[in-house]
Amino acid sequence: NARFEVAGVPVLYIPYWQHSLRRRSGLLMPSFATSARRGTEWALPYYWAPSANWDATLTPRWMNNRGFMGEVELRHISPKGSETIHVEGLNDKVVSQQRSRVRARIDHQLPMDVRFDLSADHLSDLDYLADFARASDQATTTYLQSQASLSGVEQYGDWMILGRYQQDLTATSNAETLQIAPRFESH
């Protein structure tokens, strides 16, 4: 029997309301927006917490100009490391093609004091950020970088194997974009 009052006058009545004081699965606040590129937009995220060390947010997003976009963000943490993976995609009605974005952040401590780190961000096409960027995206991004490394510290120094892929958002091809093939460094 929750209700919201303004100046003593009930404006909103909700027959059932439950506020969680600890982490629980359930629907999150919906979002509504409107823009020239996407039209009217509506999203209803669902937070799923099946165990103490991992969770997921599933977000169906409907845009009347573009179509239906699905988003999944998975998060996991353990004593050895953590992972966050975010995937979103849709079959865009405006350009009649599949469009997507994949982001990942993985940090793990492996046996023998070896560390694995991965940071990835990849778009299906150059116009993806222009059409679907959110407030958390940087509007002035020229390159998206994906990088993976293995590193370790030994008694007499340290070492690292590193590879980097850069996606140039201003060029139609990445053929001339500097890429770093796996390289080995030690000190």
PDB file of C-alpha atoms in Angstrom:
ATOM      1  CA  ASN A   1       0.000   0.000   0.000  1.00  0.00           C
ATOM      2  CA  ALA A   2       2.769   2.452  -0.908  1.00  0.00           C
ATOM      3  CA  ARG A   3       1.754   5.849  -2.197  1.00  0.00           C
ATOM      4  CA  PHE A   4       3.408   9.067  -3.252  1.00  0.00           C
ATOM      5  CA  GLU A   5       1.852  12.317  -2.067  1.00  0.00           C
ATOM      6  CA  VAL A   6       2.309  15.923  -3.147  1.00  0.00           C
ATOM      7  CA  ALA A   7       1.090  18.491  -0.620  1.00  0.00           C
ATOM      8  CA  GLY A   8      -0.887  15.770   1.136  1.00  0.00           C
ATOM      9  CA  VAL A   9      -2.675  14.688  -2.060  1.00  0.00           C
ATOM     10  CA  PRO A  10      -1.975  11.091  -3.211  1.00  0.00           C
ATOM     11  CA  VAL A  11      -0.579  11.207  -6.773  1.00  0.00           C
ATOM     12  CA  LEU A  12       0.661   7.630  -7.210  1.00  0.00           C
ATOM     13  CA  TYR A  13      -0.606   4.481  -5.520  1.00  0.00           C
ATOM     14  CA  ILE A  14       1.285   1.193  -5.681  1.00  0.00           C
ATOM     15  CA  PRO A  15      -0.527  -1.769  -4.090  1.00  0.00           C
ATOM     16  CA  TYR A  16       2.709  -3.753  -3.699  1.00  0.00           C
ATOM     17  CA  TRP A  17       6.238  -2.426  -3.161  1.00  0.00           C
ATOM     18  CA  GLN A  18       9.340  -4.185  -1.951  1.00  0.00           C
ATOM     19  CA  HIS A  19      12.664  -2.480  -1.353  1.00  0.00           C
ATOM     20  CA  SER A  20      15.656  -4.754  -0.980  1.00  0.00           C
ATOM     21  CA  LEU A  21      18.195  -4.030   1.735  1.00  0.00           C
ATOM     22  CA  ARG A  22      20.625  -6.566   0.276  1.00  0.00           C
ATOM     23  CA  ARG A  23      21.555  -7.796  -3.190  1.00  0.00           C
ATOM     24  CA  ARG A  24      18.661  -9.563  -4.927  1.00  0.00           C
ATOM     25  CA  SER A  25      17.497 -10.405  -8.419  1.00  0.00           C
ATOM     26  CA  GLY A  26      14.750  -8.281  -9.892  1.00  0.00           C
ATOM     27  CA  LEU A  27      13.690  -5.541 -12.276  1.00  0.00           C
ATOM     28  CA  LEU A  28      15.609  -2.272 -12.217  1.00  0.00           C
ATOM     29  CA  MET A  29      14.305   1.196 -13.053  1.00  0.00           C
ATOM     30  CA  PRO A  30      13.102   1.438 -16.636  1.00  0.00           C
ATOM     31  CA  SER A  31      14.466   4.172 -18.877  1.00  0.00           C
ATOM     32  CA  PHE A  32      12.686   6.220 -21.495  1.00  0.00           C
ATOM     33  CA  ALA A  33      14.256   8.541 -24.071  1.00  0.00           C
ATOM     34  CA  THR A  34      13.610  10.118 -27.409  1.00  0.00           C
ATOM     35  CA  SER A  35      16.022  11.216 -30.131  1.00  0.00           C
ATOM     36  CA  ALA A  36      16.100  11.821 -33.868  1.00  0.00           C
ATOM     37  CA  ARG A  37      18.393   8.831 -34.555  1.00  0.00           C
ATOM     38  CA  ARG A  38      16.691   6.221 -32.367  1.00  0.00           C
ATOM     39  CA  GLY A  39      13.162   7.591 -32.029  1.00  0.00           C
ATOM     40  CA  THR A  40      11.275   6.707 -28.876  1.00  0.00           C
ATOM     41  CA  GLU A  41      13.377   4.402 -26.729  1.00  0.00           C
ATOM     42  CA  TRP A  42      12.357   2.182 -23.835  1.00  0.00           C
ATOM     43  CA  ALA A  43      14.502  -0.180 -21.743  1.00  0.00           C
ATOM     44  CA  LEU A  44      13.680  -2.430 -18.785  1.00  0.00           C
ATOM     45  CA  PRO A  45      16.814  -3.956 -17.185  1.00  0.00           C
ATOM     46  CA  TYR A  46      16.672  -7.121 -15.117  1.00  0.00           C
ATOM     47  CA  TYR A  47      19.368  -7.732 -12.499  1.00  0.00           C
ATOM     48  CA  TRP A  48      20.112 -11.410 -11.855  1.00  0.00           C
ATOM     49  CA  ALA A  49      22.236 -12.404  -8.840  1.00  0.00           C
ATOM     50  CA  PRO A  50      22.355 -16.213  -8.671  1.00  0.00           C
ATOM     51  CA  SER A  51      25.355 -16.335  -6.312  1.00  0.00           C
ATOM     52  CA  ALA A  52      27.561 -14.097  -4.179  1.00  0.00           C
ATOM     53  CA  ASN A  53      30.445 -13.928  -6.652  1.00  0.00           C
ATOM     54  CA  TRP A  54      28.723 -13.328  -9.989  1.00  0.00           C
ATOM     55  CA  ASP A  55      25.745 -11.482 -11.429  1.00  0.00           C
ATOM     56  CA  ALA A  56      24.283 -10.289 -14.715  1.00  0.00           C
ATOM     57  CA  THR A  57      22.186  -7.444 -16.032  1.00  0.00           C
ATOM     58  CA  LEU A  58      19.914  -8.288 -18.980  1.00  0.00           C
ATOM     59  CA  THR A  59      18.440  -5.284 -20.768  1.00  0.00           C
ATOM     60  CA  PRO A  60      15.917  -5.492 -23.582  1.00  0.00           C
ATOM     61  CA  ARG A  61      15.869  -2.096 -25.338  1.00  0.00           C
ATOM     62  CA  TRP A  62      13.235  -1.126 -27.888  1.00  0.00           C
ATOM     63  CA  MET A  63      13.764   1.814 -30.282  1.00  0.00           C
ATOM     64  CA  ASN A  64      10.953   2.531 -32.715  1.00  0.00           C
ATOM     65  CA  ASN A  65      13.347   3.841 -35.450  1.00  0.00           C
ATOM     66  CA  ARG A  66      16.024   1.143 -35.069  1.00  0.00           C
ATOM     67  CA  GLY A  67      14.384  -1.990 -33.676  1.00  0.00           C
ATOM     68  CA  PHE A  68      15.028  -4.239 -30.685  1.00  0.00           C
ATOM     69  CA  MET A  69      18.471  -4.244 -29.023  1.00  0.00           C
ATOM     70  CA  GLY A  70      19.541  -6.870 -26.522  1.00  0.00           C
ATOM     71  CA  GLU A  71      22.212  -6.128 -23.911  1.00  0.00           C
ATOM     72  CA  VAL A  72      23.921  -8.520 -21.497  1.00  0.00           C
ATOM     73  CA  GLU A  73      26.518  -7.585 -18.887  1.00  0.00           C
ATOM     74  CA  LEU A  74      28.130 -10.408 -16.906  1.00  0.00           C
ATOM     75  CA  ARG A  75      30.293  -9.792 -13.833  1.00  0.00           C
ATOM     76  CA  HIS A  76      32.332 -12.343 -11.857  1.00  0.00           C
ATOM     77  CA  ILE A  77      34.858 -12.039  -9.046  1.00  0.00           C
ATOM     78  CA  SER A  78      36.987 -14.634  -7.272  1.00  0.00           C
ATOM     79  CA  PRO A  79      40.165 -14.681  -5.193  1.00  0.00           C
ATOM     80  CA  LYS A  80      42.095 -15.248  -8.462  1.00  0.00           C
ATOM     81  CA  GLY A  81      40.597 -12.332 -10.406  1.00  0.00           C
ATOM     82  CA  SER A  82      37.578 -10.743 -12.019  1.00  0.00           C
ATOM     83  CA  GLU A  83      35.751 -10.513 -15.343  1.00  0.00           C
ATOM     84  CA  THR A  84      33.251  -8.052 -16.772  1.00  0.00           C
ATOM     85  CA  ILE A  85      31.809  -8.759 -20.225  1.00  0.00           C
ATOM     86  CA  HIS A  86      29.265  -6.490 -21.925  1.00  0.00           C
ATOM     87  CA  VAL A  87      27.647  -7.468 -25.250  1.00  0.00           C
ATOM     88  CA  GLU A  88      24.959  -5.517 -27.090  1.00  0.00           C
ATOM     89  CA  GLY A  89      23.534  -5.910 -30.540  1.00  0.00           C
ATOM     90  CA  LEU A  90      20.579  -5.466 -32.856  1.00  0.00           C
ATOM     91  CA  ASN A  91      19.360  -5.955 -36.395  1.00  0.00           C
ATOM     92  CA  ASP A  92      19.188  -2.261 -37.332  1.00  0.00           C
ATOM     93  CA  LYS A  93      16.096  -1.404 -39.396  1.00  0.00           C
ATOM     94  CA  VAL A  94      17.640   1.823 -40.741  1.00  0.00           C
ATOM     95  CA  VAL A  95      20.749   0.274 -42.343  1.00  0.00           C
ATOM     96  CA  SER A  96      19.395  -3.303 -42.645  1.00  0.00           C
ATOM     97  CA  GLN A  97      22.360  -4.998 -41.012  1.00  0.00           C
ATOM     98  CA  GLN A  98      23.458  -6.636 -37.763  1.00  0.00           C
ATOM     99  CA  ARG A  99      25.280  -4.177 -35.491  1.00  0.00           C
ATOM    100  CA  SER A 100      27.026  -4.866 -32.202  1.00  0.00           C
ATOM    101  CA  ARG A 101      29.517  -3.849 -29.551  1.00  0.00           C
ATOM    102  CA  VAL A 102      31.579  -6.122 -27.312  1.00  0.00           C
ATOM    103  CA  ARG A 103      33.499  -4.869 -24.278  1.00  0.00           C
ATOM    104  CA  ALA A 104      35.439  -6.988 -21.800  1.00  0.00           C
ATOM    105  CA  ARG A 105      37.746  -6.515 -18.851  1.00  0.00           C
ATOM    106  CA  ILE A 106      39.465  -9.605 -17.418  1.00  0.00           C
ATOM    107  CA  ASP A 107      42.152  -9.660 -14.719  1.00  0.00           C
ATOM    108  CA  HIS A 108      43.479 -12.977 -13.376  1.00  0.00           C
ATOM    109  CA  GLN A 109      46.323 -14.131 -11.188  1.00  0.00           C
ATOM    110  CA  LEU A 110      47.607 -17.416 -12.613  1.00  0.00           C
ATOM    111  CA  PRO A 111      49.941 -19.974 -10.997  1.00  0.00           C
ATOM    112  CA  MET A 112      53.658 -19.153 -10.607  1.00  0.00           C
ATOM    113  CA  ASP A 113      52.938 -15.411 -10.095  1.00  0.00           C
ATOM    114  CA  VAL A 114      51.813 -14.945 -13.698  1.00  0.00           C
ATOM    115  CA  ARG A 115      49.143 -12.323 -14.368  1.00  0.00           C
ATOM    116  CA  PHE A 116      46.710 -12.273 -17.327  1.00  0.00           C
ATOM    117  CA  ASP A 117      45.001  -8.985 -18.245  1.00  0.00           C
ATOM    118  CA  LEU A 118      42.597  -8.335 -21.104  1.00  0.00           C
ATOM    119  CA  SER A 119      40.856  -5.106 -21.994  1.00  0.00           C
ATOM    120  CA  ALA A 120      38.729  -5.167 -25.154  1.00  0.00           C
ATOM    121  CA  ASP A 121      36.307  -2.837 -26.925  1.00  0.00           C
ATOM    122  CA  HIS A 122      35.158  -3.616 -30.468  1.00  0.00           C
ATOM    123  CA  LEU A 123      32.420  -2.161 -32.676  1.00  0.00           C
ATOM    124  CA  SER A 124      30.813  -3.836 -35.680  1.00  0.00           C
ATOM    125  CA  ASP A 125      30.978  -0.618 -37.730  1.00  0.00           C
ATOM    126  CA  LEU A 126      32.337   2.918 -37.631  1.00  0.00           C
ATOM    127  CA  ASP A 127      28.957   4.602 -37.095  1.00  0.00           C
ATOM    128  CA  TYR A 128      27.928   2.504 -34.082  1.00  0.00           C
ATOM    129  CA  LEU A 129      28.933   5.091 -31.462  1.00  0.00           C
ATOM    130  CA  ALA A 130      27.282   7.908 -33.437  1.00  0.00           C
ATOM    131  CA  ASP A 131      23.996   5.981 -33.454  1.00  0.00           C
ATOM    132  CA  PHE A 132      24.029   4.277 -30.031  1.00  0.00           C
ATOM    133  CA  ALA A 133      26.507   6.073 -27.723  1.00  0.00           C
ATOM    134  CA  ARG A 134      25.430   6.705 -24.163  1.00  0.00           C
ATOM    135  CA  ALA A 135      26.605   9.254 -21.608  1.00  0.00           C
ATOM    136  CA  SER A 136      29.373   6.889 -20.416  1.00  0.00           C
ATOM    137  CA  ASP A 137      30.944   6.757 -23.919  1.00  0.00           C
ATOM    138  CA  GLN A 138      33.486   9.363 -24.917  1.00  0.00           C
ATOM    139  CA  ALA A 139      32.203  11.293 -27.917  1.00  0.00           C
ATOM    140  CA  THR A 140      35.722  12.246 -29.059  1.00  0.00           C
ATOM    141  CA  THR A 141      37.099   8.703 -29.294  1.00  0.00           C
ATOM    142  CA  THR A 142      39.226   8.189 -32.421  1.00  0.00           C
ATOM    143  CA  TYR A 143      40.605   4.742 -31.590  1.00  0.00           C
ATOM    144  CA  LEU A 144      39.194   1.836 -29.638  1.00  0.00           C
ATOM    145  CA  GLN A 145      41.926  -0.304 -28.108  1.00  0.00           C
ATOM    146  CA  SER A 146      41.893  -3.962 -27.224  1.00  0.00           C
ATOM    147  CA  GLN A 147      44.889  -5.329 -25.376  1.00  0.00           C
ATOM    148  CA  ALA A 148      45.942  -8.632 -23.827  1.00  0.00           C
ATOM    149  CA  SER A 149      49.017  -9.341 -21.743  1.00  0.00           C
ATOM    150  CA  LEU A 150      50.720 -12.033 -19.723  1.00  0.00           C
ATOM    151  CA  SER A 151      53.207 -10.775 -17.154  1.00  0.00           C
ATOM    152  CA  GLY A 152      55.278 -12.091 -14.333  1.00  0.00           C
ATOM    153  CA  VAL A 153      57.778 -11.083 -11.689  1.00  0.00           C
ATOM    154  CA  GLU A 154      60.784 -13.301 -11.109  1.00  0.00           C
ATOM    155  CA  GLN A 155      63.668 -13.131  -8.658  1.00  0.00           C
ATOM    156  CA  TYR A 156      65.905 -11.255 -11.116  1.00  0.00           C
ATOM    157  CA  GLY A 157      63.379  -9.072 -12.951  1.00  0.00           C
ATOM    158  CA  ASP A 158      60.036  -9.007 -14.673  1.00  0.00           C
ATOM    159  CA  TRP A 159      58.649  -9.925 -18.083  1.00  0.00           C
ATOM    160  CA  MET A 160      55.569  -9.253 -20.193  1.00  0.00           C
ATOM    161  CA  ILE A 161      54.059 -10.494 -23.459  1.00  0.00           C
ATOM    162  CA  LEU A 162      51.671  -7.926 -24.896  1.00  0.00           C
ATOM    163  CA  GLY A 163      49.434  -7.634 -27.965  1.00  0.00           C
ATOM    164  CA  ARG A 164      47.264  -4.655 -28.922  1.00  0.00           C
ATOM    165  CA  TYR A 165      44.585  -4.164 -31.584  1.00  0.00           C
ATOM    166  CA  GLN A 166      43.389  -0.650 -32.404  1.00  0.00           C
ATOM    167  CA  GLN A 167      40.180   0.066 -34.279  1.00  0.00           C
ATOM    168  CA  ASP A 168      40.376   3.423 -36.093  1.00  0.00           C
ATOM    169  CA  LEU A 169      36.916   5.007 -36.054  1.00  0.00           C
ATOM    170  CA  THR A 170      37.869   7.652 -38.636  1.00  0.00           C
ATOM    171  CA  ALA A 171      39.065   5.305 -41.403  1.00  0.00           C
ATOM    172  CA  THR A 172      37.079   2.856 -43.492  1.00  0.00           C
ATOM    173  CA  SER A 173      39.818   0.229 -43.134  1.00  0.00           C
ATOM    174  CA  ASN A 174      42.234  -0.695 -40.352  1.00  0.00           C
ATOM    175  CA  ALA A 175      44.888  -1.782 -42.878  1.00  0.00           C
ATOM    176  CA  GLU A 176      47.112   1.229 -42.114  1.00  0.00           C
ATOM    177  CA  THR A 177      46.339   1.468 -38.389  1.00  0.00           C
ATOM    178  CA  LEU A 178      49.287   0.656 -36.142  1.00  0.00           C
ATOM    179  CA  GLN A 179      48.760  -2.747 -34.522  1.00  0.00           C
ATOM    180  CA  ILE A 180      51.076  -4.278 -31.958  1.00  0.00           C
ATOM    181  CA  ALA A 181      51.635  -7.965 -32.610  1.00  0.00           C
ATOM    182  CA  PRO A 182      52.608  -9.997 -29.579  1.00  0.00           C
ATOM    183  CA  ARG A 183      55.782  -8.461 -28.232  1.00  0.00           C
ATOM    184  CA  PHE A 184      58.034  -9.541 -25.400  1.00  0.00           C
ATOM    185  CA  GLU A 185      59.564  -7.173 -22.834  1.00  0.00           C
ATOM    186  CA  SER A 186      61.730  -7.889 -19.822  1.00  0.00           C
ATOM    187  CA  HIS A 187      63.660  -5.904 -17.244  1.00  0.00           C
TER     188      HIS A 187
END
